[in-house]
Tab-separated table of C-alpha atoms and ligand atoms in Angstrom:
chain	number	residue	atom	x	y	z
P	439	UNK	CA	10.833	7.629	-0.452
P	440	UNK	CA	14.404	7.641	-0.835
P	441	UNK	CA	15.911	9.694	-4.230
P	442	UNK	CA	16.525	5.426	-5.908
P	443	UNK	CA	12.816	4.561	-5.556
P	444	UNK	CA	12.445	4.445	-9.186
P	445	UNK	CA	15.796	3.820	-10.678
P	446	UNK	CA	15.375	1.750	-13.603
P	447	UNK	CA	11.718	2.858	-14.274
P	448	UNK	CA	10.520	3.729	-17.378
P	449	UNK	CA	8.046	6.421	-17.275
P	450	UNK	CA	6.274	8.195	-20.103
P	451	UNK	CA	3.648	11.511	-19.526
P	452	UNK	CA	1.441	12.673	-21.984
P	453	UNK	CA	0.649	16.628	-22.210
P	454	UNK	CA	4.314	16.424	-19.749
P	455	UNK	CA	5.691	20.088	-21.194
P	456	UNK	CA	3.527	22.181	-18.845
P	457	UNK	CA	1.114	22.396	-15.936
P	458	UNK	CA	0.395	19.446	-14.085
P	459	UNK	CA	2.285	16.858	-16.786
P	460	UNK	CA	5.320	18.787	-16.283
P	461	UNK	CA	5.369	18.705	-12.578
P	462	UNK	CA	5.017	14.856	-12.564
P	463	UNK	CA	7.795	14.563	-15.015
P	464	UNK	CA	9.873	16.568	-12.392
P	465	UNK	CA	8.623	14.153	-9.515
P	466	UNK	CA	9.352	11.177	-11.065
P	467	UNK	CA	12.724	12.068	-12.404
P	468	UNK	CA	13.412	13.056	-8.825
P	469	UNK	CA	12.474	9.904	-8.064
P	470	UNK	CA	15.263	8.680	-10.139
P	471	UNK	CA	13.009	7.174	-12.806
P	472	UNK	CA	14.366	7.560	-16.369
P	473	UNK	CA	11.054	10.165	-17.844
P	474	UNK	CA	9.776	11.125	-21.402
P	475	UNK	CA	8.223	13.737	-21.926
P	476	UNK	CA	5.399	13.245	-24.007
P	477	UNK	CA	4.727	16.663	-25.801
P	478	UNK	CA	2.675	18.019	-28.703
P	479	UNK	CA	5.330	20.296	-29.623
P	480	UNK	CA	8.708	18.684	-30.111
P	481	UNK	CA	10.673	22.022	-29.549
P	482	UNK	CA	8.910	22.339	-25.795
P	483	UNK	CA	9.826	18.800	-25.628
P	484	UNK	CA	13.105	19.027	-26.253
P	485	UNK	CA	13.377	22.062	-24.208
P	486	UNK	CA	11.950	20.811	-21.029
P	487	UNK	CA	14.092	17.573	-21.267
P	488	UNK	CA	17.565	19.345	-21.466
P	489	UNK	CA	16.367	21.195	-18.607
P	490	UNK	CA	16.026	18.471	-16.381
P	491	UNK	CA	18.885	16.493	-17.886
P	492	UNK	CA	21.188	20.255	-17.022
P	493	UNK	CA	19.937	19.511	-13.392
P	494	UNK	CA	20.813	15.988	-13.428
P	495	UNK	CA	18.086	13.882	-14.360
P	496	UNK	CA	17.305	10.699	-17.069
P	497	UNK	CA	14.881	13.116	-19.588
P	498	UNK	CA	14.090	12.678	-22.607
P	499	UNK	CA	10.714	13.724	-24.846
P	500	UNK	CA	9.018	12.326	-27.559
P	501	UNK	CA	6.557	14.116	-30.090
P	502	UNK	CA	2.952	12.827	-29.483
P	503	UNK	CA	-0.329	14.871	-30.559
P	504	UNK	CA	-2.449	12.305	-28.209
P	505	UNK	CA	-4.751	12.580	-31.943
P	506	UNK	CA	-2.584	11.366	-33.518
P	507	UNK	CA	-2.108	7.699	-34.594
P	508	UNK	CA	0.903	7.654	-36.065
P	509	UNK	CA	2.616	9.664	-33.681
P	510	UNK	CA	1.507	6.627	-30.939
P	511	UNK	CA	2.769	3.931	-33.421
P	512	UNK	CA	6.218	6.332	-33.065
P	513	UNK	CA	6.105	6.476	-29.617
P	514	UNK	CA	6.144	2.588	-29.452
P	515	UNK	CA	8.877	2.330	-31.865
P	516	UNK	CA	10.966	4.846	-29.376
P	517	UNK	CA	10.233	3.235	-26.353
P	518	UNK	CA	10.899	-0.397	-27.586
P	519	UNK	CA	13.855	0.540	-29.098
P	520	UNK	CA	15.662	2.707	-26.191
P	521	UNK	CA	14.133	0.754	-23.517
P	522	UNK	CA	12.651	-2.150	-24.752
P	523	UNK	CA	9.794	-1.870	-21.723
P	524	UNK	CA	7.742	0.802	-20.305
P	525	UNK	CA	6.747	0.701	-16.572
P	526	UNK	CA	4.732	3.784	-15.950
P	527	UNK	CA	2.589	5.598	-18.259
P	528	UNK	CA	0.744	8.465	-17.180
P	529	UNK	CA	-2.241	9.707	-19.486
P	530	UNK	CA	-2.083	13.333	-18.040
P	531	UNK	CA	-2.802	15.353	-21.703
P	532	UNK	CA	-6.246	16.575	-21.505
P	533	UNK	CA	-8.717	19.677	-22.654
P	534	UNK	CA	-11.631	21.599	-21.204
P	535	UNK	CA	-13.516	23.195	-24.054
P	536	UNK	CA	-16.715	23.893	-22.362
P	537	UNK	CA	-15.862	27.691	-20.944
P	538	UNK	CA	-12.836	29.390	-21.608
P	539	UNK	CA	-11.969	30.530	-17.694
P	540	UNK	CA	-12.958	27.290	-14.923
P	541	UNK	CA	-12.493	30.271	-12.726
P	542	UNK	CA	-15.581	32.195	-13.901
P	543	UNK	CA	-18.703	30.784	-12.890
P	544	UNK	CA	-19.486	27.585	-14.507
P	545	UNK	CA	-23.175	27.737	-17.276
P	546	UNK	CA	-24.443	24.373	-17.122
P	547	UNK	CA	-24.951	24.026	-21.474
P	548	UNK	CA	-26.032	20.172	-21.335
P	549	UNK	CA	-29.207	21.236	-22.703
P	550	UNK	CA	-26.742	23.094	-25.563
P	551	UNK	CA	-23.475	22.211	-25.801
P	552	UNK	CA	-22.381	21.561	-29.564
P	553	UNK	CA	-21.659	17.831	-30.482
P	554	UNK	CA	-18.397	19.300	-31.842
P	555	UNK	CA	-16.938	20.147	-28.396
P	556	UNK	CA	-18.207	16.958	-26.953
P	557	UNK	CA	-16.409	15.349	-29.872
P	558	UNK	CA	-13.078	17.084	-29.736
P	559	UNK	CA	-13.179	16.657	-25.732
P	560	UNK	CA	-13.823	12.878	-25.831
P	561	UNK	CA	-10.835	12.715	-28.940
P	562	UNK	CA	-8.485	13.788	-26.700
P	563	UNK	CA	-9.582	12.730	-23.054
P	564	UNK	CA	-10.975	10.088	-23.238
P	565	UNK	CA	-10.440	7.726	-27.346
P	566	UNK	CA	-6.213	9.281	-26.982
P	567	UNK	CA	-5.996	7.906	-23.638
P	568	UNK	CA	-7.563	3.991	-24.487
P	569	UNK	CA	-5.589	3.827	-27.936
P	570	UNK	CA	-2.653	5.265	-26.347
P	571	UNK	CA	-2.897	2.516	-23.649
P	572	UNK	CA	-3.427	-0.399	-25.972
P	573	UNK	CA	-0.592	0.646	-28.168
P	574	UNK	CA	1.451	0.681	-25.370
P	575	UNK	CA	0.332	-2.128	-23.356
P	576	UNK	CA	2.947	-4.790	-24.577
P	577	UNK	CA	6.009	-2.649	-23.292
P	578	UNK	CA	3.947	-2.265	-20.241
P	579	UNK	CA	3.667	-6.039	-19.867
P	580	UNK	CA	7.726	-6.360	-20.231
P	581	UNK	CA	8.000	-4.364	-16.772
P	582	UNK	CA	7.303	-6.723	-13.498
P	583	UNK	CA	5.605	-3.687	-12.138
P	584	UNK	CA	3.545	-1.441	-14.563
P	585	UNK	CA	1.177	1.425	-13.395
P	586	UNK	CA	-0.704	3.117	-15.698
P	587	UNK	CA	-2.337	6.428	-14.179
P	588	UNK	CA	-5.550	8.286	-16.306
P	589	UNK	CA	-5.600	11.703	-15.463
P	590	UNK	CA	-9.083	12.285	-14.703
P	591	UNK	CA	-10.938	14.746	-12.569
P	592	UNK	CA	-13.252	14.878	-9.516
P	593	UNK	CA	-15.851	16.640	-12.072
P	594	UNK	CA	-16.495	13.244	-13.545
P	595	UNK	CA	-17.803	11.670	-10.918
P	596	UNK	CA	-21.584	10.556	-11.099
P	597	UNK	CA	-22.123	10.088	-7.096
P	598	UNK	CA	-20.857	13.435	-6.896
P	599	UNK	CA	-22.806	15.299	-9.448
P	600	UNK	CA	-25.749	13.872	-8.804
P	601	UNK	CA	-25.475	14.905	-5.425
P	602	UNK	CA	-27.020	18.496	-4.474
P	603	UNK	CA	-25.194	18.567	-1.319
P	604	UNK	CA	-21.517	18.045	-2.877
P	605	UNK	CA	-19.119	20.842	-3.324
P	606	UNK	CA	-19.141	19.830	-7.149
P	607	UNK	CA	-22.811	19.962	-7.662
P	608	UNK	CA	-22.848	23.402	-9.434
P	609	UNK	CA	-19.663	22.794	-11.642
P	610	UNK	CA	-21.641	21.466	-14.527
P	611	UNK	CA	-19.039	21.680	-18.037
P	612	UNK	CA	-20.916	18.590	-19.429
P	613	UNK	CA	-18.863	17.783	-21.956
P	614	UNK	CA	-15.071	17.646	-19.753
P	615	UNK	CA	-17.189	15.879	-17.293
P	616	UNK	CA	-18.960	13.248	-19.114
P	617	UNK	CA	-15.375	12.442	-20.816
P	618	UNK	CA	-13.835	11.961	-17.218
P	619	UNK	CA	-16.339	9.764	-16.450
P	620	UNK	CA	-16.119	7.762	-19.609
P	621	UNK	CA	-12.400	7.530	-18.682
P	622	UNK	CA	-13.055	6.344	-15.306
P	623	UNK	CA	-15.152	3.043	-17.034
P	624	UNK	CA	-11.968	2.470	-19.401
P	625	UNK	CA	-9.861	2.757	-16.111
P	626	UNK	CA	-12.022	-0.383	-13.890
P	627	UNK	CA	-12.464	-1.980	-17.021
P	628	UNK	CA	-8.658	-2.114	-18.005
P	629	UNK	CA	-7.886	-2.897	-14.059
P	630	UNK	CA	-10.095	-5.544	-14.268
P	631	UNK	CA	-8.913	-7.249	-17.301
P	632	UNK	CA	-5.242	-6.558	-16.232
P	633	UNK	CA	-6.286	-8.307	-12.348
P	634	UNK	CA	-3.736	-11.012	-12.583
P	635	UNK	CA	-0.668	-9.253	-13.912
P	636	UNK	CA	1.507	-7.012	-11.965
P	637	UNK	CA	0.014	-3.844	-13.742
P	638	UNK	CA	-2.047	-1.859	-11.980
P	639	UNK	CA	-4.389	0.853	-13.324
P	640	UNK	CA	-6.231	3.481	-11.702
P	641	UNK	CA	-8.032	6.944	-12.214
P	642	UNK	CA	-6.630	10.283	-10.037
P	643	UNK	CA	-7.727	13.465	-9.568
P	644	UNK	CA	-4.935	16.176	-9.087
P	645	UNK	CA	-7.295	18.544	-6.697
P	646	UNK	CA	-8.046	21.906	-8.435
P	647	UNK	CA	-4.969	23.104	-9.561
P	648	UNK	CA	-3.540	26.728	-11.199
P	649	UNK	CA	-2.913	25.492	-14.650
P	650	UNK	CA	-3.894	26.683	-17.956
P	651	UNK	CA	-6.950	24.071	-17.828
P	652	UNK	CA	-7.343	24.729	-13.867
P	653	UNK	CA	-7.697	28.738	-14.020
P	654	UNK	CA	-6.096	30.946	-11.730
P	655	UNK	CA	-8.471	31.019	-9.050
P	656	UNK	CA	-7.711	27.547	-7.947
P	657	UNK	CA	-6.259	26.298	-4.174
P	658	UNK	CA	-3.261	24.244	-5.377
P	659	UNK	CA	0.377	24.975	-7.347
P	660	UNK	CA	1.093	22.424	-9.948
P	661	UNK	CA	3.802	20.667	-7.509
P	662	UNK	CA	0.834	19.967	-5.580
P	663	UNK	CA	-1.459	18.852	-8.287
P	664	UNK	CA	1.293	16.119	-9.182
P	665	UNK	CA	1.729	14.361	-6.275
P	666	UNK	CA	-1.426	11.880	-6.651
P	667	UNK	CA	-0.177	10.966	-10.299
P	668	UNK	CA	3.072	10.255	-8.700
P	669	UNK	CA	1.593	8.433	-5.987
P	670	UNK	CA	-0.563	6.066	-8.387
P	671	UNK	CA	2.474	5.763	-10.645
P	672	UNK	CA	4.945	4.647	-7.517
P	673	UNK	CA	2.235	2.444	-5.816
P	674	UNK	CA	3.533	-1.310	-4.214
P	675	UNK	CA	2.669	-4.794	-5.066
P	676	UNK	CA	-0.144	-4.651	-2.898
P	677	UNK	CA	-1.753	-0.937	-3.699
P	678	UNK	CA	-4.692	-0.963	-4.856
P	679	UNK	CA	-6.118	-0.842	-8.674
P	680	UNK	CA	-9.138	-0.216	-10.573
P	681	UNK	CA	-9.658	3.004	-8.243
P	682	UNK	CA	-10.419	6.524	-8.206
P	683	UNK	CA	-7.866	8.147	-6.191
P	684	UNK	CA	-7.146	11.955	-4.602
P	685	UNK	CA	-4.002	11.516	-2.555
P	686	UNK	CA	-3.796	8.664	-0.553
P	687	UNK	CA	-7.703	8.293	-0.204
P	688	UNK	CA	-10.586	7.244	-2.854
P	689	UNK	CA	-13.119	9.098	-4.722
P	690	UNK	CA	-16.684	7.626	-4.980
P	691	UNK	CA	-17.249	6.452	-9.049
B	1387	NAP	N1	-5.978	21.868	-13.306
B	1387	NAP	C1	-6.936	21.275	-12.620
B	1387	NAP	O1	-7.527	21.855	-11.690
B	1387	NAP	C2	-7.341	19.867	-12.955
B	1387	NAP	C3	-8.316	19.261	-12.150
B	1387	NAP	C4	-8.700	17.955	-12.429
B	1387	NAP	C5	-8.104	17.281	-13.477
B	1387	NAP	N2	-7.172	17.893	-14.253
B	1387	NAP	C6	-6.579	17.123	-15.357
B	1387	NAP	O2	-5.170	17.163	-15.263
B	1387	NAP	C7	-4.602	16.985	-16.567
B	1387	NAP	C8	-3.552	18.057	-16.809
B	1387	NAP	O3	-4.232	19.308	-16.834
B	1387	NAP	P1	-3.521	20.704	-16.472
B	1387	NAP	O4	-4.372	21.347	-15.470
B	1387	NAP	O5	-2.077	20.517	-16.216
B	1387	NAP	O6	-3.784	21.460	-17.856
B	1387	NAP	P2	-2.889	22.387	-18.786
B	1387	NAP	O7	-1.920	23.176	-17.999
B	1387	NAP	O8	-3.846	23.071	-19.670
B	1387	NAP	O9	-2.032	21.310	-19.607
B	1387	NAP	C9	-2.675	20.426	-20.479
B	1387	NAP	C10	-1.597	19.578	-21.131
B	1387	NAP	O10	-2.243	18.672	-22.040
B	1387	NAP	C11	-1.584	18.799	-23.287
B	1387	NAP	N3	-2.471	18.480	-24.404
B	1387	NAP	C12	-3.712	18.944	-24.683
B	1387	NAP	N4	-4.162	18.415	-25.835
B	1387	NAP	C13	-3.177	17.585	-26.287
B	1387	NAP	C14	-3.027	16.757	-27.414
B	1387	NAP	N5	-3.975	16.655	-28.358
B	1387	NAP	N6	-1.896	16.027	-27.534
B	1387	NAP	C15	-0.930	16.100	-26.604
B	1387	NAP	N7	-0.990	16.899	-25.526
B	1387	NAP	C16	-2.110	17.627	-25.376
B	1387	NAP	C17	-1.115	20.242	-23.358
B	1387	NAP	O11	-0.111	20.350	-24.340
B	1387	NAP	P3	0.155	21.751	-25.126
B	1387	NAP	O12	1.116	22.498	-24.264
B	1387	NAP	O13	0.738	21.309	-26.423
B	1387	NAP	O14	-1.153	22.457	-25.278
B	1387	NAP	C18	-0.606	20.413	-21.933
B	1387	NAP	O15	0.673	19.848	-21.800
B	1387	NAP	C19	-5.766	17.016	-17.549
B	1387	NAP	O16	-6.127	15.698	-17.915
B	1387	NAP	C20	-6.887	17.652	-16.747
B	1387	NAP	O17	-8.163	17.265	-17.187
B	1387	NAP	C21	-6.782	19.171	-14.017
């Protein structure tokens, strides 16, 4: 892909001020798309966009706690008025609450696990991410190409985890999990729904990745961890949607 690829694209990234967000942000902009940086903090936000912009690049960031309804109702009113359309949106914010360190090994508490960290981990990855969407989705309708990307995770895959033999098998935080695979309904849902329009909507996982979330025993630098959001966000007319992806390949549902 040449550095134009995305000039004139719209993209938005929740969660974009650090880890894995952050790194799409940079790959997109790269691209040449024009990026906001969707961040919880507005300061980080701001920070991270004049960074880019001092290295060249269309950035700009927007204040959105993905809890938050009125800050979505703000980010609408941004994006339709500075760019009247919104061609990628990436829902990349998201929490793990079930152990502190991914890296340690995993307790399986499904027999346990509070209903408040099942609630707060389905607030924010998997309810943000749908009302975020529909908010959104009539700027996403004025592009002739939109791709929406939901950030979700190998670890929510049913085939997988109820497979002994898979290499997820024993990685068992029920809660992050379960909310994954919630996402993963919204995303062939949506993609169904959406089948005759140009806008295409899939899941990806980024691989296990050193983040915050990730832990720092994991096999991949966030550069890495970016490149399947950026490939679902950049995919042609005739990619595929309503799909799990991990690169350029698919993960079973
Ligand atoms: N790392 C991995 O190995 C891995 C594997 C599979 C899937 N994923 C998924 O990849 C995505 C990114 O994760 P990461 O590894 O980059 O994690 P991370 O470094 O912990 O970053 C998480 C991002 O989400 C943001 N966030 C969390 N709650 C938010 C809220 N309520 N509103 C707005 N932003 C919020 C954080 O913002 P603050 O800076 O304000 O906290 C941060 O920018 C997540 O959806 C995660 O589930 C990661």
């Amino acid at each position: 892909m040449t550095a134009t690829t995305l000039k004139g694209k719209v993209a938005l990234v929740t969660g974009g001020t650090r880890g894995i967000g952050l790194e799409t942000v940079r790959g997109l902009a790269e691209l040449g798309a024009t990026v906001i940086i969707g961040a919880r903090d507005a300061s980080a936000g701001a920070e991270a966009a004049a960074s880019l912009k001092d290295k060249g690049y269309d950035a700009h960031s927007v204040k959105i706690d993905v809890n938050v309804a009125e800050d979505h109702e703000a980010v609408y009113r941004y994006i339709q008025q500075q760019f009247n359309k919104l061609d990628i949106l990436i829902n990349n914010a998201g929490i793990l609450l079930d152990q502190d360190d991914i890296s340690r090994e995993v307790v399986n508490r499904s027999s346990t696990i509070p209903s408040d960290i099942l609630r707060n981990t389905f607030d924010t990855n998997f309810f943000a991410p749908i009302a975020l969407t529909q908010t959104l989705l009539p700027l996403i309708r004025q592009s002739d190409a939109g791709r929406i990307v939901n950030v979700s995770s190998i670890l929510g895959s049913l085939a997988l985890q109820a497979n002994p033999a898979s290499p997820v098998y024993g990685i068992k935080t029920f809660a992050y999990n379960a909310s994954k695979t919630a996402i993963n309904a919204f995303t062939v849902h949506l993609a169904a729904e959406l089948r005759d329009t140009p806008i295409k909507v899939n899941s990806v996982h980024p691989g296990w990745v050193r983040t915050r979330l990730g832990g720092h025993a994991a096999d991949m630098n966030e550069a890495e961890g970016a490149k399947t959001s950026i490939y679902a966000a950049t995919l042609p007319e005739d990619g595929p949607t309503g799909a799990f992806l991990y690169g350029e390949n698919t993960l079973p549902w």
